[in-house]
Coordinates of N, CA and C in Angstrom, one line a residue:
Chain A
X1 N -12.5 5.5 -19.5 CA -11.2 4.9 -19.6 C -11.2 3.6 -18.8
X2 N -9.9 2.9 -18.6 CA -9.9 1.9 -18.1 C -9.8 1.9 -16.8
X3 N -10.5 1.0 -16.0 CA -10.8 0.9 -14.6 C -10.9 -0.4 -14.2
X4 N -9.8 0.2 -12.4 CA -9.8 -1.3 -11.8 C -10.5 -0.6 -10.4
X5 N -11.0 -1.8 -10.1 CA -12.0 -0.9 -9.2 C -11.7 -1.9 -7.3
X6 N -12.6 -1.7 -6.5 CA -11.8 -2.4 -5.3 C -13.0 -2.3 -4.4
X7 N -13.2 -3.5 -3.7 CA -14.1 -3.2 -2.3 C -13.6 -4.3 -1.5
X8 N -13.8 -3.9 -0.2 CA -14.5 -2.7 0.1 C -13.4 -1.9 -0.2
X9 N -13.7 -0.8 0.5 CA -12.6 0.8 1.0 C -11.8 0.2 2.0
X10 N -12.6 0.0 3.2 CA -11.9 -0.3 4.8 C -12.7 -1.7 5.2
X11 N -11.9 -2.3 5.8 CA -12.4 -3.2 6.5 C -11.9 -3.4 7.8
X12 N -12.9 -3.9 8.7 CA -12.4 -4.1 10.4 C -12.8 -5.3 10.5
X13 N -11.6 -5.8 11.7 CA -11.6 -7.1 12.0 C -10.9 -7.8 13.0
X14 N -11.8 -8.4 14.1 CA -11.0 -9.0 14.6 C -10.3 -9.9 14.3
X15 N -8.9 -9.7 15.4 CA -7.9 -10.8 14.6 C -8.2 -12.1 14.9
X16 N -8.0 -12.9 14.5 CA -8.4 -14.5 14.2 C -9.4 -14.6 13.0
X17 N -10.4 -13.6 12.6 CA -11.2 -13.3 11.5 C -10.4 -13.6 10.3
X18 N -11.5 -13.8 8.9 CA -10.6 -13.7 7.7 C -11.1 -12.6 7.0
X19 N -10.5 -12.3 5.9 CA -10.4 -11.4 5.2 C -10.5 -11.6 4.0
X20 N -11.3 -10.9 2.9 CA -11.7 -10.7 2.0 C -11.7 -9.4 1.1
X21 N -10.4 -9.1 -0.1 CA -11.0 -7.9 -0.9 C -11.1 -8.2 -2.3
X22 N -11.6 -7.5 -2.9 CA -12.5 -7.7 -4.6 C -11.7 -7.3 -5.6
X23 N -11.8 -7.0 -6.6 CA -10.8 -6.3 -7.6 C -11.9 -6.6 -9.1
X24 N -12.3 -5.7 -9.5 CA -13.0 -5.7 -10.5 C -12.1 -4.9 -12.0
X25 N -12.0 -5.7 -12.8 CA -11.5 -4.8 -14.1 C -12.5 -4.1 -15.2
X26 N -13.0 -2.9 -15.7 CA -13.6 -2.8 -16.7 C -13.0 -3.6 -17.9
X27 N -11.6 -4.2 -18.3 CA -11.3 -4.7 -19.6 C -10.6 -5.7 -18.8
X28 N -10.2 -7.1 -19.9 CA -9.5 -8.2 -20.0 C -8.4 -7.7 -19.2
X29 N -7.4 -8.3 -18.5 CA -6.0 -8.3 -18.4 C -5.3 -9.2 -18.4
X30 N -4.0 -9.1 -18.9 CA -3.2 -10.2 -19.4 C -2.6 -10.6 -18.0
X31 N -2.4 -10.0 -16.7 CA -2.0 -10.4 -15.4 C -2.5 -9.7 -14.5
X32 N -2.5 -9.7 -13.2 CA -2.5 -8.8 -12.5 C -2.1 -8.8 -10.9
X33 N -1.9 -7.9 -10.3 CA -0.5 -8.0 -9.7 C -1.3 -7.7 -8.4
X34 N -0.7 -8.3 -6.8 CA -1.1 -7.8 -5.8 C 0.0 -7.3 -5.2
X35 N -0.2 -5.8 -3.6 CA 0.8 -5.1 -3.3 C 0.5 -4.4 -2.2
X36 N 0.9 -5.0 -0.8 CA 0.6 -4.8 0.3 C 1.2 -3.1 0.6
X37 N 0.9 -2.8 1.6 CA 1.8 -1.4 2.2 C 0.8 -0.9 3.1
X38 N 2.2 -0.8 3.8 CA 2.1 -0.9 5.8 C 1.9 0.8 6.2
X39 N 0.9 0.8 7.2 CA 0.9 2.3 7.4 C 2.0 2.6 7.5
X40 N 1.8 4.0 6.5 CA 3.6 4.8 6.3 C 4.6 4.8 6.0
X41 N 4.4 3.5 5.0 CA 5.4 2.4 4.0 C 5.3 2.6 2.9
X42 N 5.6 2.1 1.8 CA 5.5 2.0 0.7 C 5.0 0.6 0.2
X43 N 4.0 0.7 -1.4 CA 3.8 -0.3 -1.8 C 4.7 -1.9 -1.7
X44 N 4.4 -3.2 -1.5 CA 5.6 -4.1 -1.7 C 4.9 -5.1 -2.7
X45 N 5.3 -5.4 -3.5 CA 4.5 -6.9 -4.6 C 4.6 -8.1 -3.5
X46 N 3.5 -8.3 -3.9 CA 3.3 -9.6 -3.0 C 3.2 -10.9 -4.2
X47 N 2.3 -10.7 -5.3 CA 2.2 -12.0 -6.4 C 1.4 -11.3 -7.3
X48 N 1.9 -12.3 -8.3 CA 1.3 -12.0 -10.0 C 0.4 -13.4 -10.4
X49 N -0.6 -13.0 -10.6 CA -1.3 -13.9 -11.3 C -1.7 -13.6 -12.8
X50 N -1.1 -15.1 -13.6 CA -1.7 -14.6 -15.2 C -2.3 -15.6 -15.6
X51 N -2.9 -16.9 -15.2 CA -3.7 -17.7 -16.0 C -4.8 -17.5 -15.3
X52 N -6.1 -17.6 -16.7 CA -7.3 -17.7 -16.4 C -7.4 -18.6 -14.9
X53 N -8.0 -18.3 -14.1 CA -8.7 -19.5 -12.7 C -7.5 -19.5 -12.6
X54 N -6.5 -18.8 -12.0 CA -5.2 -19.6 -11.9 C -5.6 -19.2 -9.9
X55 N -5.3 -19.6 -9.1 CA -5.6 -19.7 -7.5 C -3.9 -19.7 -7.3
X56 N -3.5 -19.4 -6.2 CA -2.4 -19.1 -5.4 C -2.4 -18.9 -4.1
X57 N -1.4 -19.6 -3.5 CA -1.1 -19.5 -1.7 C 0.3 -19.1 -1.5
X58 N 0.1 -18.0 -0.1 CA 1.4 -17.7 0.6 C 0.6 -17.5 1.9
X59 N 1.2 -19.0 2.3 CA 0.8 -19.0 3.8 C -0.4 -18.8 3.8
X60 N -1.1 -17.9 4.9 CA -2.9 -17.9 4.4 C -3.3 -16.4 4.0
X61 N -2.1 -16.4 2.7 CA -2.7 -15.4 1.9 C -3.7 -16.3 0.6
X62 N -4.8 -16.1 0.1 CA -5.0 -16.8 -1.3 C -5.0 -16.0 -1.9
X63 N -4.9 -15.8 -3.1 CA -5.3 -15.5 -4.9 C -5.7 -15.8 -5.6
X64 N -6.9 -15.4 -6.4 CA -7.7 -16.1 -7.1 C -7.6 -14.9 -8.0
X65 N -7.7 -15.7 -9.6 CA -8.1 -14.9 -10.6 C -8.9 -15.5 -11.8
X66 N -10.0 -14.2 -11.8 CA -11.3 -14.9 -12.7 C -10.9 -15.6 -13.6
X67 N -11.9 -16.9 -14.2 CA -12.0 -17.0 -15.7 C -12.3 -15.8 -16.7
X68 N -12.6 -15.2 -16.6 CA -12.2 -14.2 -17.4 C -11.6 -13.3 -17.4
X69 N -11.1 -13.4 -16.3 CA -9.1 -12.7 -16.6 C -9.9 -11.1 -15.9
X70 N -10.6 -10.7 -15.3 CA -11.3 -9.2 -15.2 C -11.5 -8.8 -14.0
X71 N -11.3 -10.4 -12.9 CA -11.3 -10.0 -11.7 C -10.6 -11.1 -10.9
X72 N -10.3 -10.2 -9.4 CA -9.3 -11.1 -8.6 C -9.7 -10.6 -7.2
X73 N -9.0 -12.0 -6.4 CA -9.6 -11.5 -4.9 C -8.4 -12.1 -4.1
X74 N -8.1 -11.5 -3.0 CA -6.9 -11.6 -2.0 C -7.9 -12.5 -0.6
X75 N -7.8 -13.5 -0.2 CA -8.3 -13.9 0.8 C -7.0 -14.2 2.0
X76 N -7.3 -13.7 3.2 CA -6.8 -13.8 4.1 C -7.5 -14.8 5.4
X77 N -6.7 -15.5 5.8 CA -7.9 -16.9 6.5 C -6.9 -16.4 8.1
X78 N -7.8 -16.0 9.0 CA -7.3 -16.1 10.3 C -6.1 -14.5 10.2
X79 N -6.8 -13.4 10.4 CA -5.9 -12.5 10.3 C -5.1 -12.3 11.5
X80 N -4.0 -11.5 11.2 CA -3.0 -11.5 12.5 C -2.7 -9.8 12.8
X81 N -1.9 -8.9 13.4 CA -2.0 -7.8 13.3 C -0.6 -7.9 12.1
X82 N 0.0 -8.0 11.9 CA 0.7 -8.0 10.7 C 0.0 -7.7 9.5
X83 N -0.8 -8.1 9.2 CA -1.9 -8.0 7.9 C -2.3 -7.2 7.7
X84 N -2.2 -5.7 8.6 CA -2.4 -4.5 9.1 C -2.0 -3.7 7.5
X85 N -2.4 -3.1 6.8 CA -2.1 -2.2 6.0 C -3.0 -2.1 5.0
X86 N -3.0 -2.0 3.8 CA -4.0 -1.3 2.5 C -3.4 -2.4 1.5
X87 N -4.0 -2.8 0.6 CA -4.1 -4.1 -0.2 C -4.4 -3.4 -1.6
X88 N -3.3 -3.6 -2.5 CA -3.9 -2.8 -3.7 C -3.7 -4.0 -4.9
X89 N -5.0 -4.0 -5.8 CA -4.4 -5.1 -7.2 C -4.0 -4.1 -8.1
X90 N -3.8 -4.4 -9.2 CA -3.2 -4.0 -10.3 C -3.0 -4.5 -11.2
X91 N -3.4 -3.8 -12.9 CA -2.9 -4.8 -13.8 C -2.4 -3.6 -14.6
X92 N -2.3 -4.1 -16.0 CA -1.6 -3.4 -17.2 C -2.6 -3.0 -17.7
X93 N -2.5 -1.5 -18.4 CA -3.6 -1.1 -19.1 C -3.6 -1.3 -20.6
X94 N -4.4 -1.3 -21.5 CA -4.2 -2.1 -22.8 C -3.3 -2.0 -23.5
X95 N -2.9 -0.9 -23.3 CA -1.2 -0.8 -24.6 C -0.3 -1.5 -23.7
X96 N -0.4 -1.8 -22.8 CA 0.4 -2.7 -21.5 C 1.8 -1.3 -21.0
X97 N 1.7 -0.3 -21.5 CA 2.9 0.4 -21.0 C 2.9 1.0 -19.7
X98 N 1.5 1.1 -18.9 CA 1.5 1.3 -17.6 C 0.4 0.5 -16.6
X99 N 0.6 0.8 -15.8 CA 0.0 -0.5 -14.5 C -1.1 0.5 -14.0
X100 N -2.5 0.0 -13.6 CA -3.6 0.7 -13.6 C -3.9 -0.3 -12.3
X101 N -3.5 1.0 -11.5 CA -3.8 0.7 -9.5 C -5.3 0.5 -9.2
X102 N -5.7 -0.1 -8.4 CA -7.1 0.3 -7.9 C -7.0 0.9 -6.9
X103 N -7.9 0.9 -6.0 CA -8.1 2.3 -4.8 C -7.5 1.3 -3.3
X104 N -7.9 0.5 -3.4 CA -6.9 -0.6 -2.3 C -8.1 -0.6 -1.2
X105 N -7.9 -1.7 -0.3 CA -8.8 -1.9 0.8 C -8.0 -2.1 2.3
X106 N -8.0 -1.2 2.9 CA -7.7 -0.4 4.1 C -7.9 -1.6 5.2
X107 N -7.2 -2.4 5.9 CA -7.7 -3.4 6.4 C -7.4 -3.1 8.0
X108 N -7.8 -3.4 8.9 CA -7.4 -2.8 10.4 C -7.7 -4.1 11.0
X109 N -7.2 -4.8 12.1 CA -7.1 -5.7 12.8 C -6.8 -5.6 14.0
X110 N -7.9 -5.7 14.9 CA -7.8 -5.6 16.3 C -7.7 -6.9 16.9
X111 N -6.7 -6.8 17.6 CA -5.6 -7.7 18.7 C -7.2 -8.0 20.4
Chain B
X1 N 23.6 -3.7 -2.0 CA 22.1 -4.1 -2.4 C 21.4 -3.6 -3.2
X2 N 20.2 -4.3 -3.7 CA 20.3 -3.6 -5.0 C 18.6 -3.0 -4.5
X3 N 17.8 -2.0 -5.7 CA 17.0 -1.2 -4.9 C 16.5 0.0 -5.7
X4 N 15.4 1.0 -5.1 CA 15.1 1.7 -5.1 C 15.4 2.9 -3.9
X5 N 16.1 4.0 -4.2 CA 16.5 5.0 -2.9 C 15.5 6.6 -3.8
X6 N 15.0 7.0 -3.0 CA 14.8 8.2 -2.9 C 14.8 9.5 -1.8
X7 N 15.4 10.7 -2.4 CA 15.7 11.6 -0.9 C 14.9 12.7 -1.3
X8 N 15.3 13.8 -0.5 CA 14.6 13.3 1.1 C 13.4 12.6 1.8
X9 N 13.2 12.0 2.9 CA 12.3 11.2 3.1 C 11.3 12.1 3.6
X10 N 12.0 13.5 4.2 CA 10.3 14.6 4.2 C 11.3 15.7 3.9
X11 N 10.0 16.6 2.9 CA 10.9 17.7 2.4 C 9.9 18.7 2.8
X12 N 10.5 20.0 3.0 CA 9.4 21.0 3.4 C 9.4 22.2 2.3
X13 N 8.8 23.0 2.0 CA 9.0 24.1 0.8 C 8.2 25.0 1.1
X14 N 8.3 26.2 0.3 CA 7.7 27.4 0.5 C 6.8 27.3 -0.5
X15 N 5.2 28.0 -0.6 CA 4.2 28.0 -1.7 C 5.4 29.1 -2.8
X16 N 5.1 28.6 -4.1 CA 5.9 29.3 -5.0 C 7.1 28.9 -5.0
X17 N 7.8 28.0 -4.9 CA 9.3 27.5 -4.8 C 8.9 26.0 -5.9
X18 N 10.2 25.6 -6.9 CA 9.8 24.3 -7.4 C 10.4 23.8 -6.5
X19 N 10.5 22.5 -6.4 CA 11.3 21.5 -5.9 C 11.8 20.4 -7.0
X20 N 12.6 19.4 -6.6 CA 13.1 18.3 -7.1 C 13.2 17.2 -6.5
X21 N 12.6 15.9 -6.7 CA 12.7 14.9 -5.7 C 13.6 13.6 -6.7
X22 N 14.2 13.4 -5.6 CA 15.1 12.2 -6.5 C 14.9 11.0 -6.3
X23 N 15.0 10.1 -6.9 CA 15.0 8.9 -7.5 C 16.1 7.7 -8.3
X24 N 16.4 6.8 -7.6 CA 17.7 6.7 -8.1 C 17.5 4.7 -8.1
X25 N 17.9 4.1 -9.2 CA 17.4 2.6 -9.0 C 18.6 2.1 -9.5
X26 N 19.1 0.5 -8.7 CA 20.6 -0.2 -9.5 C 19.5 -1.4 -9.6
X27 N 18.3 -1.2 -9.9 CA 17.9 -3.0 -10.5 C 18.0 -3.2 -12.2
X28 N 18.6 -2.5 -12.6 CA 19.0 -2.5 -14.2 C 17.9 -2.4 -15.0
X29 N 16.7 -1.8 -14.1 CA 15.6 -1.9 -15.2 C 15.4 -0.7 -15.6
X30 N 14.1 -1.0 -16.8 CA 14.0 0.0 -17.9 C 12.8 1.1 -17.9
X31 N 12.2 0.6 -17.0 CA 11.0 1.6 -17.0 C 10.9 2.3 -15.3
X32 N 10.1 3.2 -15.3 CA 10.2 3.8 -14.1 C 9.1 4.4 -14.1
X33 N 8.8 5.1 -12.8 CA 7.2 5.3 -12.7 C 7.5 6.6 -11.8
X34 N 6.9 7.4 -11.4 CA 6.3 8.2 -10.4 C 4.5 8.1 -10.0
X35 N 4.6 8.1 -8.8 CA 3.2 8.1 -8.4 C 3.0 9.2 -6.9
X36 N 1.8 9.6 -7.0 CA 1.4 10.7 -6.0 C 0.2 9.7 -5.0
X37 N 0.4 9.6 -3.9 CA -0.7 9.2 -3.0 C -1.3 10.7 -2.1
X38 N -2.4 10.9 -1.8 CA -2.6 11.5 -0.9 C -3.3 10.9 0.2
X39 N -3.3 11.1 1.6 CA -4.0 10.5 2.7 C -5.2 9.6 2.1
X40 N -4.6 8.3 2.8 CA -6.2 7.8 2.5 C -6.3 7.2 1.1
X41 N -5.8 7.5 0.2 CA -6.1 7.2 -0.9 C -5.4 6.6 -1.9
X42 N -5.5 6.2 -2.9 CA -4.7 5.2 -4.1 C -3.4 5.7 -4.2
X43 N -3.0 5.2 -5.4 CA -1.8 5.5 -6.2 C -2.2 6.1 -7.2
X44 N -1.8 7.3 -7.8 CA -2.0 8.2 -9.2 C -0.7 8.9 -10.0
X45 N -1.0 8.1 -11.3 CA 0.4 7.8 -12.2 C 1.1 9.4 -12.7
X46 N 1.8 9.8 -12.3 CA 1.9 11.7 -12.4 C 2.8 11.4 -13.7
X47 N 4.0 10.8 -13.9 CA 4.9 10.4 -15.1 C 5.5 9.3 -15.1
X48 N 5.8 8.5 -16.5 CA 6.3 7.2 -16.5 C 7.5 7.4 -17.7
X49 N 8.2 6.4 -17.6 CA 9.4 6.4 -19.1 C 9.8 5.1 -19.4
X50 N 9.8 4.4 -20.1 CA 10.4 3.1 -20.4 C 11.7 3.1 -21.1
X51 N 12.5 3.9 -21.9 CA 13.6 4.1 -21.7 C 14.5 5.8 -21.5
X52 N 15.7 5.0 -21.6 CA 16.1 6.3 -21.4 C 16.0 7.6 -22.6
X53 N 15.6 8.6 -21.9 CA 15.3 10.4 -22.8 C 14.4 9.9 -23.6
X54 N 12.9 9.6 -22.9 CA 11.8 9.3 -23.8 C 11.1 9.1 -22.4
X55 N 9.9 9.7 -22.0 CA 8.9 9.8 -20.9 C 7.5 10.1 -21.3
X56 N 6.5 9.5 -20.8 CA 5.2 9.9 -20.9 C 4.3 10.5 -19.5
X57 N 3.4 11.1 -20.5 CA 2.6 11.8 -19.4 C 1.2 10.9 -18.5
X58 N 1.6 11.3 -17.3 CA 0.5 9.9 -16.9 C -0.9 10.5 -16.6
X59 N -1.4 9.9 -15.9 CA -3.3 10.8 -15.2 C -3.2 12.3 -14.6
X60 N -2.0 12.6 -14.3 CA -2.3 14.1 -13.3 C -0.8 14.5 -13.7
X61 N -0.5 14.6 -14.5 CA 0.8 15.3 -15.1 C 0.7 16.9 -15.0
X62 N -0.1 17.5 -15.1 CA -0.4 19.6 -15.3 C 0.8 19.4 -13.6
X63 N 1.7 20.4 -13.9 CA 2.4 21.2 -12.6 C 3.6 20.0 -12.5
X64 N 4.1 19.1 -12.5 CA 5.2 18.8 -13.1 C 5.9 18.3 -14.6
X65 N 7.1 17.7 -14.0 CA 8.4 17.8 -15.1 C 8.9 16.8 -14.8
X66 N 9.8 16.0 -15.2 CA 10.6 15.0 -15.3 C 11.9 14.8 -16.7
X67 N 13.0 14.1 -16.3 CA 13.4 14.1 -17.1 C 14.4 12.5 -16.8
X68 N 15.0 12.2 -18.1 CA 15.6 10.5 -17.6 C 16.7 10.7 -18.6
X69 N 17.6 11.3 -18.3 CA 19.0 11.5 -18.9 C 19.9 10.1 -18.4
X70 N 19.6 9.4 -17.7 CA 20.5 8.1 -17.4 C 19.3 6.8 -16.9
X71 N 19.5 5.9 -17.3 CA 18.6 4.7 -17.0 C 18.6 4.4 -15.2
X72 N 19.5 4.8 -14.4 CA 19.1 4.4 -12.9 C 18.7 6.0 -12.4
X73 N 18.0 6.8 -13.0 CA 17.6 8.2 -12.4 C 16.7 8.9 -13.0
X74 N 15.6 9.0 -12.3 CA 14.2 9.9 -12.6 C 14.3 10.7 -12.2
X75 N 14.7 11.5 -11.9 CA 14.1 12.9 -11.0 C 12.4 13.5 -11.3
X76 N 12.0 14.1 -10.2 CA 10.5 14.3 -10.4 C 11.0 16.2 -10.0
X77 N 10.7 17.0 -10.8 CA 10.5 18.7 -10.3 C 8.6 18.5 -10.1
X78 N 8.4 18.9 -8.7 CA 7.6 19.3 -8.4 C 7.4 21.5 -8.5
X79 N 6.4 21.9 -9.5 CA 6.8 23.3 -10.0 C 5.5 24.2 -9.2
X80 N 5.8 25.1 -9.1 CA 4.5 26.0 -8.4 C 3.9 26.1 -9.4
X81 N 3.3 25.7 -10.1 CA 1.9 25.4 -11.3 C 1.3 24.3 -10.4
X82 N 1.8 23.4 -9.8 CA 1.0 22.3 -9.2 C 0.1 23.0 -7.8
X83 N -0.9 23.1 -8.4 CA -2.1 23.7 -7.2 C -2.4 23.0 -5.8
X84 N -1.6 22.3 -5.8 CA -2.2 21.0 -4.5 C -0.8 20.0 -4.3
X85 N 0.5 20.5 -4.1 CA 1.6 19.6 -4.0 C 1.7 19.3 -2.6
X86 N 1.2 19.3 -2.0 CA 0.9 18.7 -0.8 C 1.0 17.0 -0.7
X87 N 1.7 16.0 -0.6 CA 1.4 14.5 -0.7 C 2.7 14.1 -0.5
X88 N 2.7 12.5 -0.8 CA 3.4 11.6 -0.3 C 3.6 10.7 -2.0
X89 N 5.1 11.1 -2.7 CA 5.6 10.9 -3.7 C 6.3 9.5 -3.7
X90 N 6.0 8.9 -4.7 CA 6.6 7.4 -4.6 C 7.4 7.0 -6.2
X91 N 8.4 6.5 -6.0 CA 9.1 6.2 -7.2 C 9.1 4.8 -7.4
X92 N 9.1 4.4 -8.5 CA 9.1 2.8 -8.8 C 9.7 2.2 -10.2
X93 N 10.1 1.0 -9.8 CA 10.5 0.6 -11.5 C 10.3 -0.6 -11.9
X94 N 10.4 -1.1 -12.9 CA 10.4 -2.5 -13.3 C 10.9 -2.5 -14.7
X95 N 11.1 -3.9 -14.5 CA 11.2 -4.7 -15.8 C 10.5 -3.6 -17.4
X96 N 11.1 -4.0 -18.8 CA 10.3 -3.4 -19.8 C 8.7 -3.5 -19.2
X97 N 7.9 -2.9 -19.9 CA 6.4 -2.7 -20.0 C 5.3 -3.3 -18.6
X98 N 4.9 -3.1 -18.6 CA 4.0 -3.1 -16.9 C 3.4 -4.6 -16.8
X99 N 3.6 -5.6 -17.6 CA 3.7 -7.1 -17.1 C 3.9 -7.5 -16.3
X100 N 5.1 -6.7 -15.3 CA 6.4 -6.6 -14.2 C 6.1 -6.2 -13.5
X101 N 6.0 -7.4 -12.1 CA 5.7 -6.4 -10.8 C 6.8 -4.9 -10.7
X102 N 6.0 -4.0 -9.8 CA 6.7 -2.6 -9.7 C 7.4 -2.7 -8.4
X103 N 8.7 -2.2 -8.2 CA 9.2 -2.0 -7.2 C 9.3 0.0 -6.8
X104 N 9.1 -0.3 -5.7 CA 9.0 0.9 -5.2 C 10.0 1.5 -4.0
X105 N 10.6 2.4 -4.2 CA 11.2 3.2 -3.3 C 10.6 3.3 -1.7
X106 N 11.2 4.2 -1.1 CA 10.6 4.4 0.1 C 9.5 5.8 0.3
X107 N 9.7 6.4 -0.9 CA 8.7 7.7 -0.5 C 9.5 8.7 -0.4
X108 N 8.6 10.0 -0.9 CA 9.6 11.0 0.0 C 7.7 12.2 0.0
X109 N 7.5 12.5 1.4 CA 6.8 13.0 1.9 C 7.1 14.8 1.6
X110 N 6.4 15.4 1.1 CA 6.3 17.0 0.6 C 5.5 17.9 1.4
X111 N 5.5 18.7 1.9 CA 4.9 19.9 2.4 C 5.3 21.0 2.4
X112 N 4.3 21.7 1.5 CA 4.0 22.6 0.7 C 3.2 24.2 2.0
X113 N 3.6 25.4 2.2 CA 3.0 25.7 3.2 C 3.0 27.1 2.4

């Protein structure tokens, strides 16, 4: 079936470090969504990307999504302990009527 | 304000007892989601509906129920057929079809004993 996939799992890092997670699609997607959540919180949308190569900034969050629409990556430049939480993408699965999570990348930032 | 509320934020139950967890949204939207996290791990889609009195079954549906008699309320019955109801239950909704970022509730935390 369809799969979105994610690396790493966990990542450690000192703060001032940047950060880097992956997002791989087995199929095309027509968008795909990123969604931070803080130990013991709940998911929050952070941004949607839908054009091929389309790149995105919030503050020194980046977003990048492939030319071929199948993968995306969240880059974080200079992490802070705020940044602290699990990072999940997401897109639509082919009939587009439900959103197909990946496993999320566990980020920890030491002060 | 407008939103996602779900209660209770921890609920305790006996093995063999169902439960009910509520879910309740004023962002006028049409679709709604449930999802099960356990420690550590993803999001997994238990039941979804895009409108109202019409729901689908998602990845791990066996041992509950749902039902969507009004567009701002999902309720989730968690039933003693569910072998493993132990987790951390999340409600969400959006816009028609999954295009739409998902908004999500606060959780409501289950222990099962």
């Amino acid at each position: 079936g369809q799969q979105v996939m994610q690396i790493p799992q966990y990542q450690h890092v000192q703060e001032g470090e940047d950060f880097t997670t992956y997002c791989n699609s087995s199929t095309t997607l027509s968008n795909i969504q990123w969604y931070k959540q803080r130990p013991g919180g709940h998911p929050v949308f952070l941004i949607q990307l839908v054009k091929s190569g389309e790149v995105k900034k919030q503050k020194r969050l980046t977003f990048q999504f492939g030319e071929a629409k199948k993968n995306s990556s969240l880059h974080i430049t200079a992490t802070q302990t705020t940044d602290v939480g699990t990072y999940f993408c997401a897109g639509p699965n082919t009939g587009g009527f439900k959103t197909i999570f990946g496993a999320g990348t566990r980020l920890f930032v030491k002060a | 304000d407008g939103g996602i509320t779900q209660s209770p934020k921890y609920l305790f139950r006996k093995e063999g007892q169902n439960v009910t967890l509520s879910c309740e949204q004023n962002l006028n939207h049409d679709a709604m989601y449930w999802y099960r996290q356990d420690p550590g791990q993803g999001l997994r889609l238990i039941y979804y509906s895009q409108i109202v009195n019409d729901f689908q079954k998602g990845d791990i549906a066996e041992g509950y129920s749902v039902s969507r008699e009004k567009k701002e309320s999902f309720p989730l019955t968690v039933t003693s057929a569910q072998k493993n109801p132990t987790a951390f239950y999340l409600c969400a909704s959006s816009m028609w079809l999954a295009d739409y970022e998902q908004y999500f509730g606060p959780g409501t935390r289950l222990t099962v004993t």
